[in-house]
């Protein structure tokens, strides 16, 4: 495989977010020879678990879930990798275990001294902003992906990852910040298209799903109006890789037998989309004839 010179960097809050939201995009750009870097901000220590066999790993029991999820993330990124290319390895913000999952809003996990969402951005020994700025300047990505302002669905760590990524893209380009500046050409938010959600949930109603799963009404899941979506990435050719990566996150989710849906511990079915949708937050859009970008690197020199 020829390296394409394209460099894509994704900033995610917990192991599994990279696959659920952007797994197809990661697999597609790896298959096309791009250099892909997935930065994960926490180990996901506060996650709930999908099956009783994992129950003793959780934060209130052995507190081993975070370490276990390093293995799951490693497996997922390997599954997304092209067999002809290098195996994508995890990269944790500040190193493995530096910042901790802050838990859902209003839980005591937010008060942990290492909680990611409340970590001072700049710290004498290197805060999240310094760590991510260094990674951006080291990787020199033309394209960066993170979440929207509400972090997709409101998790404090997702909102923190959104704010941090915007700040680090600014800091990386700032000549006043010590080091060699790097200007990211395009910054995207990973989002769900409301139109896709409605049509795929309708299809799931007739599908065979595990008995304890529930197909939600579309308004129960966060989505963006299609008019706001700037970019759509066709991931149909790599969906099998995305499904294998989803299955690697077994503590967190299940995948239906036909691979059309996944569910987290709430057992609410979510479609596995054949196109991943994005909103261009910064940079110049280069849409095609249908008004949409079909390549996140469109227009990048
Ligand atoms: Zn998450």
PDB file of C-alpha atoms and ligand atoms in Angstrom:
ATOM      1  CA  UNK A   1       0.000   0.000   0.000  1.00  0.00           C
ATOM      2  CA  UNK A   2       1.307   3.454  -0.964  1.00  0.00           C
ATOM      3  CA  UNK A   3       1.308   6.041   1.844  1.00  0.00           C
ATOM      4  CA  UNK A   4      -0.981   8.863   0.720  1.00  0.00           C
ATOM      5  CA  UNK A   5       0.650  11.705   2.669  1.00  0.00           C
ATOM      6  CA  UNK A   6      -2.710  12.255   4.326  1.00  0.00           C
ATOM      7  CA  UNK A   7      -2.768  12.429   8.098  1.00  0.00           C
ATOM      8  CA  UNK A   8      -5.976  12.111  10.096  1.00  0.00           C
ATOM      9  CA  UNK A   9      -6.153  12.607  13.861  1.00  0.00           C
ATOM     10  CA  UNK A  10      -9.195  11.711  15.949  1.00  0.00           C
ATOM     11  CA  UNK A  11      -9.714  12.730  19.573  1.00  0.00           C
ATOM     12  CA  UNK A  12     -12.052  10.484  21.545  1.00  0.00           C
ATOM     13  CA  UNK A  13     -13.061  10.376  25.204  1.00  0.00           C
ATOM     14  CA  UNK A  14     -13.234   6.636  25.976  1.00  0.00           C
ATOM     15  CA  UNK A  15     -12.306   3.343  24.333  1.00  0.00           C
ATOM     16  CA  UNK A  16     -15.282   2.352  22.063  1.00  0.00           C
ATOM     17  CA  UNK A  17     -16.203   5.927  20.987  1.00  0.00           C
ATOM     18  CA  UNK A  18     -13.697   5.735  18.123  1.00  0.00           C
ATOM     19  CA  UNK A  19     -15.406   2.680  16.681  1.00  0.00           C
ATOM     20  CA  UNK A  20     -19.057   3.534  17.382  1.00  0.00           C
ATOM     21  CA  UNK A  21     -18.874   7.004  15.853  1.00  0.00           C
ATOM     22  CA  UNK A  22     -15.931   6.958  13.423  1.00  0.00           C
ATOM     23  CA  UNK A  23     -14.879   3.325  12.980  1.00  0.00           C
ATOM     24  CA  UNK A  24     -15.754   3.193   9.295  1.00  0.00           C
ATOM     25  CA  UNK A  25     -13.907   6.430   8.594  1.00  0.00           C
ATOM     26  CA  UNK A  26     -10.802   5.134  10.395  1.00  0.00           C
ATOM     27  CA  UNK A  27     -10.901   1.869   8.434  1.00  0.00           C
ATOM     28  CA  UNK A  28     -11.495   3.596   5.116  1.00  0.00           C
ATOM     29  CA  UNK A  29      -8.636   6.065   5.447  1.00  0.00           C
ATOM     30  CA  UNK A  30      -6.294   3.335   6.701  1.00  0.00           C
ATOM     31  CA  UNK A  31      -7.239   1.272   3.633  1.00  0.00           C
ATOM     32  CA  UNK A  32      -6.429   4.266   1.434  1.00  0.00           C
ATOM     33  CA  UNK A  33      -2.948   4.621   2.937  1.00  0.00           C
ATOM     34  CA  UNK A  34      -3.559   7.578   5.254  1.00  0.00           C
ATOM     35  CA  UNK A  35      -1.700   7.861   8.539  1.00  0.00           C
ATOM     36  CA  UNK A  36      -4.398   7.682  11.213  1.00  0.00           C
ATOM     37  CA  UNK A  37      -3.894   8.588  14.871  1.00  0.00           C
ATOM     38  CA  UNK A  38      -6.582   7.870  17.462  1.00  0.00           C
ATOM     39  CA  UNK A  39      -6.047   9.754  20.717  1.00  0.00           C
ATOM     40  CA  UNK A  40      -8.145   8.443  23.611  1.00  0.00           C
ATOM     41  CA  UNK A  41      -8.415  10.757  26.625  1.00  0.00           C
ATOM     42  CA  UNK A  42      -9.364   8.255  29.363  1.00  0.00           C
ATOM     43  CA  UNK A  43      -9.491   4.496  29.909  1.00  0.00           C
ATOM     44  CA  UNK A  44     -13.280   4.465  30.356  1.00  0.00           C
ATOM     45  CA  UNK A  45     -12.936   3.271  33.953  1.00  0.00           C
ATOM     46  CA  UNK A  46     -16.475   4.303  34.908  1.00  0.00           C
ATOM     47  CA  UNK A  47     -18.268   2.355  32.193  1.00  0.00           C
ATOM     48  CA  UNK A  48     -21.128   0.010  32.930  1.00  0.00           C
ATOM     49  CA  UNK A  49     -20.759  -3.515  31.590  1.00  0.00           C
ATOM     50  CA  UNK A  50     -22.816  -5.446  29.093  1.00  0.00           C
ATOM     51  CA  UNK A  51     -22.564  -8.917  30.605  1.00  0.00           C
ATOM     52  CA  UNK A  52     -22.397 -10.386  34.143  1.00  0.00           C
ATOM     53  CA  UNK A  53     -18.990 -11.967  33.412  1.00  0.00           C
ATOM     54  CA  UNK A  54     -17.453  -8.456  33.440  1.00  0.00           C
ATOM     55  CA  UNK A  55     -19.329  -7.213  36.532  1.00  0.00           C
ATOM     56  CA  UNK A  56     -16.441  -7.576  38.988  1.00  0.00           C
ATOM     57  CA  UNK A  57     -14.159  -5.403  36.875  1.00  0.00           C
ATOM     58  CA  UNK A  58     -16.167  -2.199  37.386  1.00  0.00           C
ATOM     59  CA  UNK A  59     -15.043   0.917  39.279  1.00  0.00           C
ATOM     60  CA  UNK A  60     -17.041   0.024  42.407  1.00  0.00           C
ATOM     61  CA  UNK A  61     -15.617  -3.523  42.466  1.00  0.00           C
ATOM     62  CA  UNK A  62     -12.062  -4.417  41.334  1.00  0.00           C
ATOM     63  CA  UNK A  63     -11.705  -1.133  39.400  1.00  0.00           C
ATOM     64  CA  UNK A  64      -9.946  -3.033  36.614  1.00  0.00           C
ATOM     65  CA  UNK A  65     -12.233  -2.003  33.762  1.00  0.00           C
ATOM     66  CA  UNK A  66      -9.917   0.719  32.486  1.00  0.00           C
ATOM     67  CA  UNK A  67      -6.981  -1.620  32.083  1.00  0.00           C
ATOM     68  CA  UNK A  68      -9.208  -4.240  30.494  1.00  0.00           C
ATOM     69  CA  UNK A  69     -10.484  -1.675  28.010  1.00  0.00           C
ATOM     70  CA  UNK A  70      -6.936  -0.903  26.838  1.00  0.00           C
ATOM     71  CA  UNK A  71      -7.010  -4.457  25.502  1.00  0.00           C
ATOM     72  CA  UNK A  72     -10.404  -3.935  23.893  1.00  0.00           C
ATOM     73  CA  UNK A  73      -9.280  -0.718  22.212  1.00  0.00           C
ATOM     74  CA  UNK A  74      -6.108  -2.417  20.991  1.00  0.00           C
ATOM     75  CA  UNK A  75      -8.215  -5.198  19.466  1.00  0.00           C
ATOM     76  CA  UNK A  76     -10.664  -2.761  17.902  1.00  0.00           C
ATOM     77  CA  UNK A  77      -7.962  -0.667  16.235  1.00  0.00           C
ATOM     78  CA  UNK A  78      -6.309  -3.830  14.920  1.00  0.00           C
ATOM     79  CA  UNK A  79      -9.672  -4.894  13.464  1.00  0.00           C
ATOM     80  CA  UNK A  80     -10.043  -1.523  11.718  1.00  0.00           C
ATOM     81  CA  UNK A  81      -6.564  -1.778  10.216  1.00  0.00           C
ATOM     82  CA  UNK A  82      -5.986  -2.818   6.615  1.00  0.00           C
ATOM     83  CA  UNK A  83      -4.395  -6.286   6.391  1.00  0.00           C
ATOM     84  CA  UNK A  84      -1.860  -4.884   3.903  1.00  0.00           C
ATOM     85  CA  UNK A  85      -0.869  -1.957   6.116  1.00  0.00           C
ATOM     86  CA  UNK A  86       0.484  -1.327   9.599  1.00  0.00           C
ATOM     87  CA  UNK A  87      -1.639  -2.230  12.612  1.00  0.00           C
ATOM     88  CA  UNK A  88      -3.086   0.894  14.245  1.00  0.00           C
ATOM     89  CA  UNK A  89      -2.138   1.089  17.927  1.00  0.00           C
ATOM     90  CA  UNK A  90      -3.838   3.126  20.682  1.00  0.00           C
ATOM     91  CA  UNK A  91      -2.428   6.416  21.864  1.00  0.00           C
ATOM     92  CA  UNK A  92      -3.644   7.793  25.203  1.00  0.00           C
ATOM     93  CA  UNK A  93      -3.629  11.480  26.033  1.00  0.00           C
ATOM     94  CA  UNK A  94      -0.806  12.013  28.535  1.00  0.00           C
ATOM     95  CA  UNK A  95      -0.032   8.263  28.425  1.00  0.00           C
ATOM     96  CA  UNK A  96      -2.095   5.307  29.683  1.00  0.00           C
ATOM     97  CA  UNK A  97      -4.054   6.181  32.827  1.00  0.00           C
ATOM     98  CA  UNK A  98      -3.081   9.859  33.057  1.00  0.00           C
ATOM     99  CA  UNK A  99      -6.696  11.082  33.144  1.00  0.00           C
ATOM    100  CA  UNK A 100      -9.700   9.192  34.402  1.00  0.00           C
ATOM    101  CA  UNK A 101     -13.222   8.728  33.067  1.00  0.00           C
ATOM    102  CA  UNK A 102     -15.381  11.399  34.796  1.00  0.00           C
ATOM    103  CA  UNK A 103     -18.547   9.299  34.700  1.00  0.00           C
ATOM    104  CA  UNK A 104     -21.982  10.489  33.654  1.00  0.00           C
ATOM    105  CA  UNK A 105     -22.986  14.010  34.728  1.00  0.00           C
ATOM    106  CA  UNK A 106     -23.842  14.215  38.420  1.00  0.00           C
ATOM    107  CA  UNK A 107     -21.974  11.069  39.532  1.00  0.00           C
ATOM    108  CA  UNK A 108     -19.251  11.094  42.254  1.00  0.00           C
ATOM    109  CA  UNK A 109     -16.684   9.996  39.633  1.00  0.00           C
ATOM    110  CA  UNK A 110     -16.487  13.643  38.555  1.00  0.00           C
ATOM    111  CA  UNK A 111     -14.792  14.474  41.873  1.00  0.00           C
ATOM    112  CA  UNK A 112     -11.896  12.059  41.350  1.00  0.00           C
ATOM    113  CA  UNK A 113      -8.590  13.993  41.406  1.00  0.00           C
ATOM    114  CA  UNK A 114      -7.674  12.605  37.971  1.00  0.00           C
ATOM    115  CA  UNK A 115     -11.134  13.145  36.413  1.00  0.00           C
ATOM    116  CA  UNK A 116     -10.585  14.260  32.816  1.00  0.00           C
ATOM    117  CA  UNK A 117     -13.524  16.659  32.583  1.00  0.00           C
ATOM    118  CA  UNK A 118     -12.333  18.802  35.495  1.00  0.00           C
ATOM    119  CA  UNK A 119      -8.568  18.563  34.878  1.00  0.00           C
ATOM    120  CA  UNK A 120      -6.966  22.020  34.680  1.00  0.00           C
ATOM    121  CA  UNK A 121      -6.114  22.431  31.009  1.00  0.00           C
ATOM    122  CA  UNK A 122      -2.590  23.602  31.641  1.00  0.00           C
ATOM    123  CA  UNK A 123      -0.506  22.068  34.425  1.00  0.00           C
ATOM    124  CA  UNK A 124       3.099  22.399  35.551  1.00  0.00           C
ATOM    125  CA  UNK A 125       3.792  18.755  34.643  1.00  0.00           C
ATOM    126  CA  UNK A 126       1.712  18.882  31.444  1.00  0.00           C
ATOM    127  CA  UNK A 127      -2.070  19.305  31.328  1.00  0.00           C
ATOM    128  CA  UNK A 128      -4.457  18.011  28.657  1.00  0.00           C
ATOM    129  CA  UNK A 129      -3.950  21.088  26.472  1.00  0.00           C
ATOM    130  CA  UNK A 130      -0.183  20.772  26.504  1.00  0.00           C
ATOM    131  CA  UNK A 131      -0.428  17.029  25.826  1.00  0.00           C
ATOM    132  CA  UNK A 132      -2.782  17.341  22.858  1.00  0.00           C
ATOM    133  CA  UNK A 133      -0.984  20.344  21.393  1.00  0.00           C
ATOM    134  CA  UNK A 134       2.236  18.313  21.458  1.00  0.00           C
ATOM    135  CA  UNK A 135       0.548  15.394  19.699  1.00  0.00           C
ATOM    136  CA  UNK A 136      -0.904  17.661  16.985  1.00  0.00           C
ATOM    137  CA  UNK A 137       2.486  19.235  16.339  1.00  0.00           C
ATOM    138  CA  UNK A 138       4.116  15.816  16.310  1.00  0.00           C
ATOM    139  CA  UNK A 139       1.565  14.140  13.974  1.00  0.00           C
ATOM    140  CA  UNK A 140       0.882  17.235  11.812  1.00  0.00           C
ATOM    141  CA  UNK A 141      -2.604  16.142  10.714  1.00  0.00           C
ATOM    142  CA  UNK A 142      -4.356  17.984   7.897  1.00  0.00           C
ATOM    143  CA  UNK A 143      -7.705  16.775   9.274  1.00  0.00           C
ATOM    144  CA  UNK A 144      -8.846  16.464  12.908  1.00  0.00           C
ATOM    145  CA  UNK A 145     -12.102  14.918  14.142  1.00  0.00           C
ATOM    146  CA  UNK A 146     -13.818  15.349  17.505  1.00  0.00           C
ATOM    147  CA  UNK A 147     -17.367  15.737  18.879  1.00  0.00           C
ATOM    148  CA  UNK A 148     -19.883  18.565  18.590  1.00  0.00           C
ATOM    149  CA  UNK A 149     -20.498  21.116  21.384  1.00  0.00           C
ATOM    150  CA  UNK A 150     -22.689  18.728  23.365  1.00  0.00           C
ATOM    151  CA  UNK A 151     -20.203  15.907  22.976  1.00  0.00           C
ATOM    152  CA  UNK A 152     -22.702  13.920  20.909  1.00  0.00           C
ATOM    153  CA  UNK A 153     -24.900  13.027  23.864  1.00  0.00           C
ATOM    154  CA  UNK A 154     -23.812  15.191  26.789  1.00  0.00           C
ATOM    155  CA  UNK A 155     -21.189  13.054  28.551  1.00  0.00           C
ATOM    156  CA  UNK A 156     -18.864  15.441  30.458  1.00  0.00           C
ATOM    157  CA  UNK A 157     -15.756  13.754  29.008  1.00  0.00           C
ATOM    158  CA  UNK A 158     -17.081  14.143  25.464  1.00  0.00           C
ATOM    159  CA  UNK A 159     -17.788  17.840  26.004  1.00  0.00           C
ATOM    160  CA  UNK A 160     -14.310  18.216  27.535  1.00  0.00           C
ATOM    161  CA  UNK A 161     -12.770  16.433  24.505  1.00  0.00           C
ATOM    162  CA  UNK A 162     -14.611  18.811  22.155  1.00  0.00           C
ATOM    163  CA  UNK A 163     -13.426  21.920  24.000  1.00  0.00           C
ATOM    164  CA  UNK A 164      -9.899  20.587  24.388  1.00  0.00           C
ATOM    165  CA  UNK A 165      -9.573  19.690  20.704  1.00  0.00           C
ATOM    166  CA  UNK A 166     -10.661  23.137  19.579  1.00  0.00           C
ATOM    167  CA  UNK A 167      -8.234  24.745  22.025  1.00  0.00           C
ATOM    168  CA  UNK A 168      -5.359  22.458  21.010  1.00  0.00           C
ATOM    169  CA  UNK A 169      -5.892  23.074  17.279  1.00  0.00           C
ATOM    170  CA  UNK A 170      -5.597  26.805  18.093  1.00  0.00           C
ATOM    171  CA  UNK A 171      -2.557  26.325  20.319  1.00  0.00           C
ATOM    172  CA  UNK A 172      -0.785  24.107  17.771  1.00  0.00           C
ATOM    173  CA  UNK A 173      -1.058  26.891  15.165  1.00  0.00           C
ATOM    174  CA  UNK A 174      -0.043  29.647  17.583  1.00  0.00           C
ATOM    175  CA  UNK A 175       3.546  30.829  16.994  1.00  0.00           C
ATOM    176  CA  UNK A 176       3.525  32.240  20.538  1.00  0.00           C
ATOM    177  CA  UNK A 177       3.312  28.684  21.913  1.00  0.00           C
ATOM    178  CA  UNK A 178       6.846  27.281  22.116  1.00  0.00           C
ATOM    179  CA  UNK A 179       7.677  24.767  19.373  1.00  0.00           C
ATOM    180  CA  UNK A 180       7.082  24.426  15.639  1.00  0.00           C
ATOM    181  CA  UNK A 181       3.517  25.598  14.796  1.00  0.00           C
ATOM    182  CA  UNK A 182       1.154  23.369  12.825  1.00  0.00           C
ATOM    183  CA  UNK A 183      -2.030  24.599  11.169  1.00  0.00           C
ATOM    184  CA  UNK A 184      -4.792  21.984  10.918  1.00  0.00           C
ATOM    185  CA  UNK A 185      -6.633  22.526   7.606  1.00  0.00           C
ATOM    186  CA  UNK A 186     -10.010  21.073   8.611  1.00  0.00           C
ATOM    187  CA  UNK A 187     -11.671  20.282  11.926  1.00  0.00           C
ATOM    188  CA  UNK A 188     -14.767  18.089  11.910  1.00  0.00           C
ATOM    189  CA  UNK A 189     -17.412  16.980  14.379  1.00  0.00           C
ATOM    190  CA  UNK A 190     -18.668  13.413  14.144  1.00  0.00           C
ATOM    191  CA  UNK A 191     -22.483  13.487  14.149  1.00  0.00           C
ATOM    192  CA  UNK A 192     -25.543  11.387  13.352  1.00  0.00           C
ATOM    193  CA  UNK A 193     -27.791  12.381  10.451  1.00  0.00           C
ATOM    194  CA  UNK A 194     -31.422  12.606  11.513  1.00  0.00           C
ATOM    195  CA  UNK A 195     -32.551  11.346   8.107  1.00  0.00           C
ATOM    196  CA  UNK A 196     -30.265   8.308   8.308  1.00  0.00           C
ATOM    197  CA  UNK A 197     -31.398   7.642  11.856  1.00  0.00           C
ATOM    198  CA  UNK A 198     -35.088   7.703  10.937  1.00  0.00           C
ATOM    199  CA  UNK A 199     -34.726   5.432   7.917  1.00  0.00           C
ATOM    200  CA  UNK A 200     -32.403   2.913   9.555  1.00  0.00           C
ATOM    201  CA  UNK A 201     -34.420   2.685  12.771  1.00  0.00           C
ATOM    202  CA  UNK A 202     -37.498   1.985  10.659  1.00  0.00           C
ATOM    203  CA  UNK A 203     -35.601  -0.904   9.041  1.00  0.00           C
ATOM    204  CA  UNK A 204     -34.496  -2.195  12.457  1.00  0.00           C
ATOM    205  CA  UNK A 205     -38.106  -2.558  13.568  1.00  0.00           C
ATOM    206  CA  UNK A 206     -38.431  -5.570  11.295  1.00  0.00           C
ATOM    207  CA  UNK A 207     -34.993  -6.976  12.087  1.00  0.00           C
ATOM    208  CA  UNK A 208     -34.139  -9.847  14.374  1.00  0.00           C
ATOM    209  CA  UNK A 209     -32.552  -8.365  17.482  1.00  0.00           C
ATOM    210  CA  UNK A 210     -31.684  -9.837  20.891  1.00  0.00           C
ATOM    211  CA  UNK A 211     -34.868 -10.146  22.956  1.00  0.00           C
ATOM    212  CA  UNK A 212     -33.926  -7.587  25.606  1.00  0.00           C
ATOM    213  CA  UNK A 213     -33.119  -4.834  23.057  1.00  0.00           C
ATOM    214  CA  UNK A 214     -35.550  -2.059  22.248  1.00  0.00           C
ATOM    215  CA  UNK A 215     -35.738  -0.067  19.009  1.00  0.00           C
ATOM    216  CA  UNK A 216     -36.143   3.568  20.108  1.00  0.00           C
ATOM    217  CA  UNK A 217     -38.134   6.373  18.545  1.00  0.00           C
ATOM    218  CA  UNK A 218     -35.742   8.516  16.467  1.00  0.00           C
ATOM    219  CA  UNK A 219     -36.070  11.482  18.833  1.00  0.00           C
ATOM    220  CA  UNK A 220     -34.623   9.398  21.680  1.00  0.00           C
ATOM    221  CA  UNK A 221     -31.186   9.434  20.056  1.00  0.00           C
ATOM    222  CA  UNK A 222     -29.113  12.566  19.397  1.00  0.00           C
ATOM    223  CA  UNK A 223     -28.913  13.607  15.732  1.00  0.00           C
ATOM    224  CA  UNK A 224     -28.236  16.620  13.547  1.00  0.00           C
ATOM    225  CA  UNK A 225     -30.545  17.978  10.870  1.00  0.00           C
ATOM    226  CA  UNK A 226     -29.355  16.881   7.456  1.00  0.00           C
ATOM    227  CA  UNK A 227     -29.108  20.506   6.354  1.00  0.00           C
ATOM    228  CA  UNK A 228     -26.281  20.998   8.885  1.00  0.00           C
ATOM    229  CA  UNK A 229     -24.279  18.009   7.657  1.00  0.00           C
ATOM    230  CA  UNK A 230     -21.409  18.998   5.382  1.00  0.00           C
ATOM    231  CA  UNK A 231     -19.721  15.682   4.757  1.00  0.00           C
ATOM    232  CA  UNK A 232     -20.613  12.031   4.373  1.00  0.00           C
ATOM    233  CA  UNK A 233     -18.134   9.198   4.232  1.00  0.00           C
ATOM    234  CA  UNK A 234     -19.177   5.968   2.548  1.00  0.00           C
ATOM    235  CA  UNK A 235     -17.991   3.200   4.837  1.00  0.00           C
ATOM    236  CA  UNK A 236     -19.966   0.331   3.291  1.00  0.00           C
ATOM    237  CA  UNK A 237     -16.805  -1.321   1.874  1.00  0.00           C
ATOM    238  CA  UNK A 238     -15.256  -1.509   5.363  1.00  0.00           C
ATOM    239  CA  UNK A 239     -18.377  -2.266   7.433  1.00  0.00           C
ATOM    240  CA  UNK A 240     -17.138  -5.762   8.269  1.00  0.00           C
ATOM    241  CA  UNK A 241     -14.047  -4.216   9.837  1.00  0.00           C
ATOM    242  CA  UNK A 242     -16.187  -1.784  11.798  1.00  0.00           C
ATOM    243  CA  UNK A 243     -18.375  -4.652  13.037  1.00  0.00           C
ATOM    244  CA  UNK A 244     -15.342  -6.677  14.102  1.00  0.00           C
ATOM    245  CA  UNK A 245     -14.041  -3.618  15.960  1.00  0.00           C
ATOM    246  CA  UNK A 246     -17.411  -3.125  17.662  1.00  0.00           C
ATOM    247  CA  UNK A 247     -17.317  -6.757  18.810  1.00  0.00           C
ATOM    248  CA  UNK A 248     -13.886  -6.119  20.323  1.00  0.00           C
ATOM    249  CA  UNK A 249     -15.561  -3.741  22.813  1.00  0.00           C
ATOM    250  CA  UNK A 250     -17.475  -6.586  24.453  1.00  0.00           C
ATOM    251  CA  UNK A 251     -17.614  -5.024  27.920  1.00  0.00           C
ATOM    252  CA  UNK A 252     -19.489  -2.047  26.509  1.00  0.00           C
ATOM    253  CA  UNK A 253     -21.773  -3.170  23.721  1.00  0.00           C
ATOM    254  CA  UNK A 254     -23.376  -5.935  21.758  1.00  0.00           C
ATOM    255  CA  UNK A 255     -23.802  -6.275  17.996  1.00  0.00           C
ATOM    256  CA  UNK A 256     -26.840  -7.931  16.432  1.00  0.00           C
ATOM    257  CA  UNK A 257     -26.269 -11.207  14.582  1.00  0.00           C
ATOM    258  CA  UNK A 258     -26.675  -9.554  11.169  1.00  0.00           C
ATOM    259  CA  UNK A 259     -24.441  -6.638  12.173  1.00  0.00           C
ATOM    260  CA  UNK A 260     -27.094  -4.012  11.413  1.00  0.00           C
ATOM    261  CA  UNK A 261     -27.365  -2.734  14.984  1.00  0.00           C
ATOM    262  CA  UNK A 262     -25.480  -2.324  18.210  1.00  0.00           C
ATOM    263  CA  UNK A 263     -26.660  -1.692  21.746  1.00  0.00           C
ATOM    264  CA  UNK A 264     -24.926  -0.294  24.802  1.00  0.00           C
ATOM    265  CA  UNK A 265     -25.821  -1.372  28.339  1.00  0.00           C
ATOM    266  CA  UNK A 266     -29.166   0.438  28.081  1.00  0.00           C
ATOM    267  CA  UNK A 267     -30.147  -2.185  25.432  1.00  0.00           C
ATOM    268  CA  UNK A 268     -31.392   0.558  23.098  1.00  0.00           C
ATOM    269  CA  UNK A 269     -30.690  -0.503  19.499  1.00  0.00           C
ATOM    270  CA  UNK A 270     -28.630   1.903  17.395  1.00  0.00           C
ATOM    271  CA  UNK A 271     -28.043   1.435  13.674  1.00  0.00           C
ATOM    272  CA  UNK A 272     -24.572   0.652  12.327  1.00  0.00           C
ATOM    273  CA  UNK A 273     -24.517   3.243   9.560  1.00  0.00           C
ATOM    274  CA  UNK A 274     -23.134   2.639   6.055  1.00  0.00           C
ATOM    275  CA  UNK A 275     -22.251   6.324   5.844  1.00  0.00           C
ATOM    276  CA  UNK A 276     -20.638   8.318   8.648  1.00  0.00           C
ATOM    277  CA  UNK A 277     -21.732  11.958   8.828  1.00  0.00           C
ATOM    278  CA  UNK A 278     -19.715  15.040   9.774  1.00  0.00           C
ATOM    279  CA  UNK A 279     -20.087  18.751  10.297  1.00  0.00           C
ATOM    280  CA  UNK A 280     -17.118  20.824   9.160  1.00  0.00           C
ATOM    281  CA  UNK A 281     -16.434  23.106  12.127  1.00  0.00           C
ATOM    282  CA  UNK A 282     -13.336  24.877  10.809  1.00  0.00           C
ATOM    283  CA  UNK A 283     -11.669  25.162   7.418  1.00  0.00           C
ATOM    284  CA  UNK A 284     -12.966  25.539   3.872  1.00  0.00           C
ATOM    285  CA  UNK A 285     -15.571  23.059   2.636  1.00  0.00           C
ATOM    286  CA  UNK A 286     -15.008  21.543  -0.799  1.00  0.00           C
ATOM    287  CA  UNK A 287     -18.398  20.032  -1.615  1.00  0.00           C
ATOM    288  CA  UNK A 288     -19.199  17.958  -4.684  1.00  0.00           C
ATOM    289  CA  UNK A 289     -22.143  18.402  -7.070  1.00  0.00           C
ATOM    290  CA  UNK A 290     -24.629  17.183  -4.444  1.00  0.00           C
ATOM    291  CA  UNK A 291     -23.491  19.876  -2.011  1.00  0.00           C
ATOM    292  CA  UNK A 292     -21.708  17.373   0.238  1.00  0.00           C
ATOM    293  CA  UNK A 293     -18.107  16.480   0.770  1.00  0.00           C
ATOM    294  CA  UNK A 294     -17.438  12.778   0.218  1.00  0.00           C
ATOM    295  CA  UNK A 295     -13.836  12.998   1.371  1.00  0.00           C
ATOM    296  CA  UNK A 296     -12.671  14.754   4.545  1.00  0.00           C
ATOM    297  CA  UNK A 297      -9.451  15.734   2.771  1.00  0.00           C
ATOM    298  CA  UNK A 298     -11.329  17.416  -0.110  1.00  0.00           C
ATOM    299  CA  UNK A 299      -9.663  20.701  -0.975  1.00  0.00           C
ATOM    300  CA  UNK A 300      -6.608  19.987   1.195  1.00  0.00           C
ATOM    301  CA  UNK A 301      -3.373  20.689  -0.681  1.00  0.00           C
TER     302      UNK A 301
HETATM  303 ZN1  LIG B   1     -17.542   7.940  25.467  1.00  0.00          ZN
END
